[in-house]
PDB file of C-alpha atoms and ligand atoms in Angstrom:
ATOM      1  CA  UNK A   1     -27.073   8.952  14.136  1.00 79.00           C
ATOM      2  CA  UNK A   2     -23.669   9.404  12.265  1.00 89.00           C
ATOM      3  CA  UNK A   3     -20.423   7.584  13.167  1.00 94.00           C
ATOM      4  CA  UNK A   4     -19.000  10.015  16.196  1.00 95.00           C
ATOM      5  CA  UNK A   5     -16.157   9.907  18.004  1.00 97.00           C
ATOM      6  CA  UNK A   6     -16.164  12.340  21.347  1.00 97.00           C
ATOM      7  CA  UNK A   7     -13.419  13.536  23.351  1.00 97.00           C
ATOM      8  CA  UNK A   8     -11.217  10.881  22.587  1.00 97.00           C
ATOM      9  CA  UNK A   9      -7.567  10.257  23.376  1.00 97.00           C
ATOM     10  CA  UNK A  10      -5.270   7.370  22.434  1.00 97.00           C
ATOM     11  CA  UNK A  11      -1.614   7.156  21.547  1.00 97.00           C
ATOM     12  CA  UNK A  12       0.960   4.492  20.667  1.00 96.00           C
ATOM     13  CA  UNK A  13       2.870   2.854  24.085  1.00 92.00           C
ATOM     14  CA  UNK A  14       2.954   5.827  26.694  1.00 88.00           C
ATOM     15  CA  UNK A  15       3.144   8.343  23.540  1.00 95.00           C
ATOM     16  CA  UNK A  16      -0.438  10.880  23.457  1.00 96.00           C
ATOM     17  CA  UNK A  17      -0.846  10.936  19.796  1.00 97.00           C
ATOM     18  CA  UNK A  18      -4.727  12.073  20.382  1.00 97.00           C
ATOM     19  CA  UNK A  19      -5.858  13.972  23.252  1.00 96.00           C
ATOM     20  CA  UNK A  20      -8.913  15.735  22.910  1.00 93.00           C
ATOM     21  CA  UNK A  21     -10.726  14.860  19.349  1.00 97.00           C
ATOM     22  CA  UNK A  22     -14.627  15.136  18.527  1.00 98.00           C
ATOM     23  CA  UNK A  23     -15.963  14.631  14.801  1.00 97.00           C
ATOM     24  CA  UNK A  24     -18.866  12.587  13.176  1.00 97.00           C
ATOM     25  CA  UNK A  25     -19.350  11.585   9.871  1.00 97.00           C
ATOM     26  CA  UNK A  26     -22.443  11.209   8.285  1.00 95.00           C
ATOM     27  CA  UNK A  27     -23.187   8.160   5.678  1.00 95.00           C
ATOM     28  CA  UNK A  28     -22.601   9.513   2.071  1.00 96.00           C
ATOM     29  CA  UNK A  29     -20.309  12.699   2.872  1.00 97.00           C
ATOM     30  CA  UNK A  30     -16.662  13.375   2.324  1.00 98.00           C
ATOM     31  CA  UNK A  31     -15.216  14.765   5.286  1.00 98.00           C
ATOM     32  CA  UNK A  32     -11.533  16.390   5.511  1.00 98.00           C
ATOM     33  CA  UNK A  33      -9.210  15.949   8.262  1.00 98.00           C
ATOM     34  CA  UNK A  34      -6.584  18.948   7.641  1.00 98.00           C
ATOM     35  CA  UNK A  35      -3.087  19.461   9.859  1.00 97.00           C
ATOM     36  CA  UNK A  36       0.225  19.632   9.645  1.00 95.00           C
ATOM     37  CA  UNK A  37       2.616  16.914   9.864  1.00 94.00           C
ATOM     38  CA  UNK A  38       2.457  15.054  13.332  1.00 94.00           C
ATOM     39  CA  UNK A  39      -0.938  16.614  13.992  1.00 96.00           C
ATOM     40  CA  UNK A  40      -2.511  13.014  14.288  1.00 97.00           C
ATOM     41  CA  UNK A  41      -4.506  12.721  11.046  1.00 98.00           C
ATOM     42  CA  UNK A  42      -3.022   9.197  10.681  1.00 97.00           C
ATOM     43  CA  UNK A  43      -4.137   8.406  13.954  1.00 97.00           C
ATOM     44  CA  UNK A  44      -7.860   9.239  14.069  1.00 98.00           C
ATOM     45  CA  UNK A  45      -8.156   7.350  10.585  1.00 97.00           C
ATOM     46  CA  UNK A  46      -6.360   4.368  12.043  1.00 96.00           C
ATOM     47  CA  UNK A  47      -9.567   5.174  15.053  1.00 96.00           C
ATOM     48  CA  UNK A  48     -11.861   5.060  12.391  1.00 96.00           C
ATOM     49  CA  UNK A  49     -10.871   2.086  10.932  1.00 94.00           C
ATOM     50  CA  UNK A  50     -10.935   0.417  14.100  1.00 93.00           C
ATOM     51  CA  UNK A  51      -7.512  -0.198  14.427  1.00 93.00           C
ATOM     52  CA  UNK A  52      -6.332   1.465  17.478  1.00 95.00           C
ATOM     53  CA  UNK A  53      -8.479   1.192  21.059  1.00 94.00           C
ATOM     54  CA  UNK A  54      -9.400   4.738  22.521  1.00 96.00           C
ATOM     55  CA  UNK A  55      -7.991   5.533  26.095  1.00 97.00           C
ATOM     56  CA  UNK A  56     -10.528   7.698  26.967  1.00 96.00           C
ATOM     57  CA  UNK A  57     -13.453   9.074  25.333  1.00 97.00           C
ATOM     58  CA  UNK A  58     -16.472   7.250  23.098  1.00 95.00           C
ATOM     59  CA  UNK A  59     -17.186   6.209  19.956  1.00 92.00           C
ATOM     60  CA  UNK A  60     -20.882   5.736  17.648  1.00 91.00           C
ATOM     61  CA  UNK A  61     -19.468   3.213  15.472  1.00 86.00           C
ATOM     62  CA  UNK A  62     -23.020   2.343  13.856  1.00 90.00           C
ATOM     63  CA  UNK A  63     -24.606   4.436  10.989  1.00 91.00           C
ATOM     64  CA  UNK A  64     -28.720   4.953  11.848  1.00 86.00           C
ATOM     65  CA  UNK A  65     -30.338   1.605  11.106  1.00 86.00           C
ATOM     66  CA  UNK A  66     -27.126  -0.704  10.825  1.00 88.00           C
ATOM     67  CA  UNK A  67     -27.104  -3.877  12.469  1.00 88.00           C
ATOM     68  CA  UNK A  68     -22.917  -3.555  12.120  1.00 92.00           C
ATOM     69  CA  UNK A  69     -20.026  -0.689  11.762  1.00 90.00           C
ATOM     70  CA  UNK A  70     -19.123   0.010   8.423  1.00 91.00           C
ATOM     71  CA  UNK A  71     -16.572  -2.010   6.275  1.00 93.00           C
ATOM     72  CA  UNK A  72     -13.879   0.363   6.031  1.00 95.00           C
ATOM     73  CA  UNK A  73     -10.775   0.564   3.780  1.00 95.00           C
ATOM     74  CA  UNK A  74      -7.500   2.427   4.787  1.00 95.00           C
ATOM     75  CA  UNK A  75      -5.222   3.742   2.070  1.00 95.00           C
ATOM     76  CA  UNK A  76      -1.961   4.273   3.904  1.00 93.00           C
ATOM     77  CA  UNK A  77       0.117   6.893   3.277  1.00 89.00           C
ATOM     78  CA  UNK A  78       3.166   5.312   1.721  1.00 79.00           C
ATOM     79  CA  UNK A  79       0.791   3.262  -0.696  1.00 71.00           C
ATOM     80  CA  UNK A  80       2.249   0.132   0.852  1.00 80.00           C
ATOM     81  CA  UNK A  81       2.480  -1.536  -2.529  1.00 90.00           C
ATOM     82  CA  UNK A  82       4.808  -4.467  -1.990  1.00 92.00           C
ATOM     83  CA  UNK A  83       7.267  -4.539  -4.808  1.00 93.00           C
ATOM     84  CA  UNK A  84       7.720  -8.539  -5.989  1.00 95.00           C
ATOM     85  CA  UNK A  85       4.245  -9.162  -6.579  1.00 95.00           C
ATOM     86  CA  UNK A  86       2.727  -8.194  -9.496  1.00 96.00           C
ATOM     87  CA  UNK A  87       0.051  -5.642  -9.956  1.00 96.00           C
ATOM     88  CA  UNK A  88      -3.141  -7.951 -10.563  1.00 95.00           C
ATOM     89  CA  UNK A  89      -1.378  -9.579  -7.034  1.00 94.00           C
ATOM     90  CA  UNK A  90      -1.063  -6.284  -5.100  1.00 95.00           C
ATOM     91  CA  UNK A  91      -4.674  -5.327  -5.878  1.00 94.00           C
ATOM     92  CA  UNK A  92      -5.986  -9.084  -4.727  1.00 92.00           C
ATOM     93  CA  UNK A  93      -4.108  -8.349  -1.448  1.00 87.00           C
ATOM     94  CA  UNK A  94      -7.276  -6.142  -0.330  1.00 81.00           C
ATOM     95  CA  UNK A  95      -9.719  -9.053  -0.400  1.00 83.00           C
ATOM     96  CA  UNK A  96      -7.284 -12.475   0.383  1.00 79.00           C
ATOM     97  CA  UNK A  97      -9.040 -12.821   3.225  1.00 79.00           C
ATOM     98  CA  UNK A  98     -12.679 -12.760   1.950  1.00 81.00           C
ATOM     99  CA  UNK A  99     -12.272 -15.784  -0.451  1.00 83.00           C
ATOM    100  CA  UNK A 100     -14.541 -14.483  -3.173  1.00 83.00           C
ATOM    101  CA  UNK A 101     -15.387 -16.396  -6.010  1.00 88.00           C
ATOM    102  CA  UNK A 102     -12.691 -15.511  -8.851  1.00 88.00           C
ATOM    103  CA  UNK A 103     -15.857 -14.457 -11.201  1.00 91.00           C
ATOM    104  CA  UNK A 104     -16.712 -12.038  -8.313  1.00 92.00           C
ATOM    105  CA  UNK A 105     -13.248 -11.251  -7.877  1.00 92.00           C
ATOM    106  CA  UNK A 106     -12.782 -10.294 -11.591  1.00 93.00           C
ATOM    107  CA  UNK A 107     -15.636  -8.197 -11.378  1.00 94.00           C
ATOM    108  CA  UNK A 108     -13.815  -6.106  -8.907  1.00 95.00           C
ATOM    109  CA  UNK A 109     -10.604  -5.864 -10.542  1.00 95.00           C
ATOM    110  CA  UNK A 110     -12.503  -4.732 -13.736  1.00 95.00           C
ATOM    111  CA  UNK A 111     -14.351  -2.205 -11.711  1.00 95.00           C
ATOM    112  CA  UNK A 112     -10.930  -0.805 -10.596  1.00 96.00           C
ATOM    113  CA  UNK A 113      -9.584  -1.114 -13.967  1.00 97.00           C
ATOM    114  CA  UNK A 114     -12.370   0.708 -14.934  1.00 96.00           C
ATOM    115  CA  UNK A 115     -11.750   3.780 -12.545  1.00 95.00           C
ATOM    116  CA  UNK A 116      -7.789   3.419 -13.348  1.00 95.00           C
ATOM    117  CA  UNK A 117      -7.614   2.655 -16.861  1.00 95.00           C
ATOM    118  CA  UNK A 118      -3.944   2.555 -16.975  1.00 93.00           C
ATOM    119  CA  UNK A 119      -3.304  -0.034 -15.220  1.00 95.00           C
ATOM    120  CA  UNK A 120      -5.217  -2.197 -17.003  1.00 95.00           C
ATOM    121  CA  UNK A 121      -2.141  -2.499 -19.721  1.00 94.00           C
ATOM    122  CA  UNK A 122       0.501  -3.293 -16.375  1.00 95.00           C
ATOM    123  CA  UNK A 123      -1.642  -5.832 -14.153  1.00 96.00           C
ATOM    124  CA  UNK A 124       1.548  -8.390 -14.826  1.00 96.00           C
ATOM    125  CA  UNK A 125       4.387  -5.655 -14.041  1.00 96.00           C
ATOM    126  CA  UNK A 126       6.084  -5.779 -10.274  1.00 96.00           C
ATOM    127  CA  UNK A 127       4.666  -3.284  -8.046  1.00 95.00           C
ATOM    128  CA  UNK A 128       8.050  -2.196  -7.341  1.00 93.00           C
ATOM    129  CA  UNK A 129       8.640  -0.675 -11.020  1.00 95.00           C
ATOM    130  CA  UNK A 130       5.542   1.325 -10.927  1.00 94.00           C
ATOM    131  CA  UNK A 131       5.325   5.568 -10.412  1.00 92.00           C
ATOM    132  CA  UNK A 132       4.629   7.066  -7.150  1.00 90.00           C
ATOM    133  CA  UNK A 133       1.463   8.051  -9.007  1.00 91.00           C
ATOM    134  CA  UNK A 134       0.827   4.468 -10.156  1.00 94.00           C
ATOM    135  CA  UNK A 135       1.239   2.959  -6.895  1.00 94.00           C
ATOM    136  CA  UNK A 136      -1.184   5.164  -5.108  1.00 94.00           C
ATOM    137  CA  UNK A 137      -3.760   4.201  -7.674  1.00 95.00           C
ATOM    138  CA  UNK A 138      -2.936   0.664  -6.570  1.00 95.00           C
ATOM    139  CA  UNK A 139      -3.154   1.549  -3.319  1.00 95.00           C
ATOM    140  CA  UNK A 140      -6.935   3.264  -4.045  1.00 96.00           C
ATOM    141  CA  UNK A 141      -7.502   0.494  -6.021  1.00 96.00           C
ATOM    142  CA  UNK A 142      -6.342  -2.475  -3.510  1.00 95.00           C
ATOM    143  CA  UNK A 143      -8.908  -0.723  -0.661  1.00 95.00           C
ATOM    144  CA  UNK A 144     -11.932  -0.483  -3.380  1.00 96.00           C
ATOM    145  CA  UNK A 145     -11.760  -4.217  -4.028  1.00 95.00           C
ATOM    146  CA  UNK A 146     -13.012  -4.743  -0.815  1.00 94.00           C
ATOM    147  CA  UNK A 147     -15.812  -2.700  -1.304  1.00 95.00           C
ATOM    148  CA  UNK A 148     -16.022  -0.479   1.647  1.00 96.00           C
ATOM    149  CA  UNK A 149     -18.546   1.396   2.339  1.00 96.00           C
ATOM    150  CA  UNK A 150     -16.007   4.086   4.330  1.00 97.00           C
ATOM    151  CA  UNK A 151     -12.673   4.502   2.666  1.00 98.00           C
ATOM    152  CA  UNK A 152      -9.928   6.789   4.509  1.00 98.00           C
ATOM    153  CA  UNK A 153      -7.487   8.084   2.670  1.00 98.00           C
ATOM    154  CA  UNK A 154      -4.098   9.352   3.618  1.00 97.00           C
ATOM    155  CA  UNK A 155      -2.754  12.183   2.287  1.00 96.00           C
ATOM    156  CA  UNK A 156      -3.035  10.821  -1.389  1.00 94.00           C
ATOM    157  CA  UNK A 157      -1.314  14.228  -2.879  1.00 93.00           C
ATOM    158  CA  UNK A 158       2.255  13.160  -0.938  1.00 92.00           C
ATOM    159  CA  UNK A 159       4.697  12.838  -4.036  1.00 90.00           C
ATOM    160  CA  UNK A 160       2.414  13.766  -6.510  1.00 92.00           C
ATOM    161  CA  UNK A 161       2.514  15.436  -9.368  1.00 92.00           C
ATOM    162  CA  UNK A 162      -0.300  18.523  -9.970  1.00 93.00           C
ATOM    163  CA  UNK A 163      -1.843  16.364 -13.189  1.00 93.00           C
ATOM    164  CA  UNK A 164      -1.769  13.126 -11.314  1.00 93.00           C
ATOM    165  CA  UNK A 165      -3.228  14.413  -8.103  1.00 94.00           C
ATOM    166  CA  UNK A 166      -6.100  15.977 -10.577  1.00 94.00           C
ATOM    167  CA  UNK A 167      -6.623  12.218 -12.169  1.00 94.00           C
ATOM    168  CA  UNK A 168      -6.516  10.656  -8.295  1.00 95.00           C
ATOM    169  CA  UNK A 169      -8.851  13.555  -6.620  1.00 96.00           C
ATOM    170  CA  UNK A 170     -11.124  13.219  -9.979  1.00 96.00           C
ATOM    171  CA  UNK A 171     -11.282   9.350  -9.249  1.00 96.00           C
ATOM    172  CA  UNK A 172     -12.287   9.356  -5.834  1.00 97.00           C
ATOM    173  CA  UNK A 173     -14.787  12.188  -6.554  1.00 97.00           C
ATOM    174  CA  UNK A 174     -16.466   9.267  -8.517  1.00 97.00           C
ATOM    175  CA  UNK A 175     -15.870   6.626  -5.873  1.00 97.00           C
ATOM    176  CA  UNK A 176     -17.526   8.567  -3.223  1.00 98.00           C
ATOM    177  CA  UNK A 177     -20.565   9.146  -6.458  1.00 97.00           C
ATOM    178  CA  UNK A 178     -20.720   5.480  -6.623  1.00 95.00           C
ATOM    179  CA  UNK A 179     -22.142   5.861  -3.145  1.00 96.00           C
ATOM    180  CA  UNK A 180     -19.210   5.299  -0.773  1.00 97.00           C
ATOM    181  CA  UNK A 181     -18.511   7.722   2.457  1.00 98.00           C
ATOM    182  CA  UNK A 182     -14.571   8.891   2.218  1.00 98.00           C
ATOM    183  CA  UNK A 183     -12.529  10.827   4.902  1.00 98.00           C
ATOM    184  CA  UNK A 184      -9.675  12.131   3.637  1.00 98.00           C
ATOM    185  CA  UNK A 185      -6.292  13.270   5.931  1.00 98.00           C
ATOM    186  CA  UNK A 186      -4.527  16.192   3.871  1.00 97.00           C
ATOM    187  CA  UNK A 187      -2.244  18.760   4.406  1.00 94.00           C
ATOM    188  CA  UNK A 188      -3.050  19.871   0.547  1.00 94.00           C
ATOM    189  CA  UNK A 189      -5.956  21.813   1.466  1.00 94.00           C
ATOM    190  CA  UNK A 190      -6.740  23.822  -1.827  1.00 94.00           C
ATOM    191  CA  UNK A 191      -7.070  20.228  -3.445  1.00 94.00           C
ATOM    192  CA  UNK A 192      -8.935  18.605  -1.087  1.00 96.00           C
ATOM    193  CA  UNK A 193     -11.370  21.487  -0.781  1.00 96.00           C
ATOM    194  CA  UNK A 194     -12.631  20.367  -4.141  1.00 94.00           C
ATOM    195  CA  UNK A 195     -13.657  17.385  -2.802  1.00 96.00           C
ATOM    196  CA  UNK A 196     -14.705  17.639   0.701  1.00 97.00           C
ATOM    197  CA  UNK A 197     -18.223  18.486   2.167  1.00 97.00           C
ATOM    198  CA  UNK A 198     -16.957  19.381   5.671  1.00 97.00           C
ATOM    199  CA  UNK A 199     -13.705  19.310   7.109  1.00 98.00           C
ATOM    200  CA  UNK A 200     -12.164  19.524  10.435  1.00 98.00           C
ATOM    201  CA  UNK A 201      -8.780  21.300  11.745  1.00 98.00           C
ATOM    202  CA  UNK A 202      -6.511  18.927  13.838  1.00 98.00           C
ATOM    203  CA  UNK A 203      -3.646  20.628  15.693  1.00 97.00           C
ATOM    204  CA  UNK A 204      -1.606  18.888  18.524  1.00 96.00           C
ATOM    205  CA  UNK A 205      -4.049  15.497  18.937  1.00 97.00           C
ATOM    206  CA  UNK A 206      -7.109  18.021  18.892  1.00 97.00           C
ATOM    207  CA  UNK A 207      -9.516  18.725  16.830  1.00 97.00           C
ATOM    208  CA  UNK A 208     -10.083  22.578  16.982  1.00 97.00           C
ATOM    209  CA  UNK A 209     -12.072  23.400  14.415  1.00 96.00           C
ATOM    210  CA  UNK A 210     -14.547  22.313  12.047  1.00 97.00           C
ATOM    211  CA  UNK A 211     -16.077  24.272   8.545  1.00 96.00           C
ATOM    212  CA  UNK A 212     -18.188  24.014   5.931  1.00 97.00           C
ATOM    213  CA  UNK A 213     -16.034  23.190   2.601  1.00 96.00           C
ATOM    214  CA  UNK A 214     -18.014  25.700   0.575  1.00 93.00           C
ATOM    215  CA  UNK A 215     -17.191  28.473   3.005  1.00 92.00           C
ATOM    216  CA  UNK A 216     -13.556  28.227   1.948  1.00 93.00           C
ATOM    217  CA  UNK A 217     -13.484  27.321  -1.823  1.00 91.00           C
ATOM    218  CA  UNK A 218     -12.703  30.448  -2.920  1.00 89.00           C
ATOM    219  CA  UNK A 219     -10.084  31.635   0.002  1.00 92.00           C
ATOM    220  CA  UNK A 220      -6.518  31.860  -1.654  1.00 91.00           C
ATOM    221  CA  UNK A 221      -3.765  29.010  -0.302  1.00 91.00           C
ATOM    222  CA  UNK A 222      -2.436  31.169   1.795  1.00 91.00           C
ATOM    223  CA  UNK A 223      -5.104  32.009   3.784  1.00 91.00           C
ATOM    224  CA  UNK A 224      -6.185  27.907   3.984  1.00 92.00           C
ATOM    225  CA  UNK A 225      -2.851  27.267   5.349  1.00 93.00           C
ATOM    226  CA  UNK A 226      -3.572  30.040   8.207  1.00 91.00           C
ATOM    227  CA  UNK A 227      -6.305  27.760   8.876  1.00 91.00           C
ATOM    228  CA  UNK A 228      -4.152  24.589   9.866  1.00 91.00           C
TER     229      UNK A 228
HETATM  230  P1  ATP B 301       1.956  13.032   9.182  1.00 84.76           P
HETATM  231  O1  ATP B 301       1.346  13.671   8.377  1.00 84.76           O
HETATM  232  O2  ATP B 301       3.371  13.354   9.438  1.00 84.76           O
HETATM  233  O3  ATP B 301       1.277  11.245   9.088  1.00 84.76           O
HETATM  234  P2  ATP B 301      -0.285  12.908  10.872  1.00 84.76           P
HETATM  235  O4  ATP B 301      -0.868  14.438  11.424  1.00 84.76           O
HETATM  236  O5  ATP B 301      -1.101  12.011  10.513  1.00 84.76           O
HETATM  237  O6  ATP B 301       1.176  13.118  10.623  1.00 84.76           O
HETATM  238  P3  ATP B 301       0.238  11.135  13.026  1.00 84.76           P
HETATM  239  O7  ATP B 301       0.595   9.743  12.130  1.00 84.76           O
HETATM  240  O8  ATP B 301      -1.520  10.684  13.734  1.00 84.76           O
HETATM  241  O9  ATP B 301      -0.006  12.624  12.700  1.00 84.76           O
HETATM  242  O10 ATP B 301       0.861  11.370  14.459  1.00 84.76           O
HETATM  243  C1  ATP B 301       0.652  11.926  15.615  1.00 84.76           C
HETATM  244  C2  ATP B 301       1.527  11.766  16.577  1.00 84.76           C
HETATM  245  O11 ATP B 301       1.808  10.244  17.116  1.00 84.76           O
HETATM  246  C3  ATP B 301       2.585  12.315  16.319  1.00 84.76           C
HETATM  247  O12 ATP B 301       3.574  12.813  17.378  1.00 84.76           O
HETATM  248  C4  ATP B 301       3.689  10.611  16.301  1.00 84.76           C
HETATM  249  O13 ATP B 301       5.046  10.736  15.932  1.00 84.76           O
HETATM  250  C5  ATP B 301       3.032   9.574  17.048  1.00 84.76           C
HETATM  251  N1  ATP B 301       3.116   8.253  16.259  1.00 84.76           N
HETATM  252  C6  ATP B 301       2.377   8.298  14.979  1.00 84.76           C
HETATM  253  N2  ATP B 301       2.590   6.919  15.045  1.00 84.76           N
HETATM  254  C7  ATP B 301       2.906   6.299  15.777  1.00 84.76           C
HETATM  255  C8  ATP B 301       3.755   4.988  16.293  1.00 84.76           C
HETATM  256  N3  ATP B 301       3.635   4.028  15.549  1.00 84.76           N
HETATM  257  N4  ATP B 301       4.468   4.856  17.673  1.00 84.76           N
HETATM  258  C9  ATP B 301       4.984   6.534  17.839  1.00 84.76           C
HETATM  259  N5  ATP B 301       4.278   7.286  17.665  1.00 84.76           N
HETATM  260  C10 ATP B 301       3.791   7.549  16.865  1.00 84.76           C
END
């Protein structure tokens, strides 16, 4: 059984952000959530992260055979890098609750540095001094420090130069190859289609379409954007 949201609605205060959304995530997949600003992508990621209660509908929160919901980590759109903390401390924030032994913590930081070698030389630098691309890498690295089974990534393309975006997407591919299930909210469909297996179109709080990515990879950008 996949993780599943079945005709859910939710929102903030009195504001309805999601009205009819149905989606499923199989273990090991990379699933895209594509839509314009305000369509509800971030809200769906928060539901998948267990951060928002449902108003209506049902949620199947476990994969087959699992005794609990998968460990999820959300990489927020704005990256949320603490400007006065060093890069290393920013990374460690991802596991501050877990009280890891220092050898284990070091192993996990090394793994993130293996993924993003350019961060290795800037561990002592203040977060506020990083470029947009470096901040994005720290934000992803921090989420990975918790070794999530489900990585929820909110619009990693925003504000990144094409070359940096390519690096970030390539590293997400590696994270997936290492066994992490990924949900990717994006507006940049041409870039996201390189990574996702399947995607949903989210429009005005509803999932209006579900497609296999392979059927769309050769389409031109204009045709792709017409979908959302
Ligand atoms: P974007 O790409 O702009 O982040 P999105 O597709 O991720 O858009 P959401 O952020 O999920 O969309 O927003 C869905 C709706 O919920 C929007 O109408 C938005 O204004 C509203 N919303 C989001 N966060 C809050 C909040 N904390 N309080 C009130 N309304 C919110």
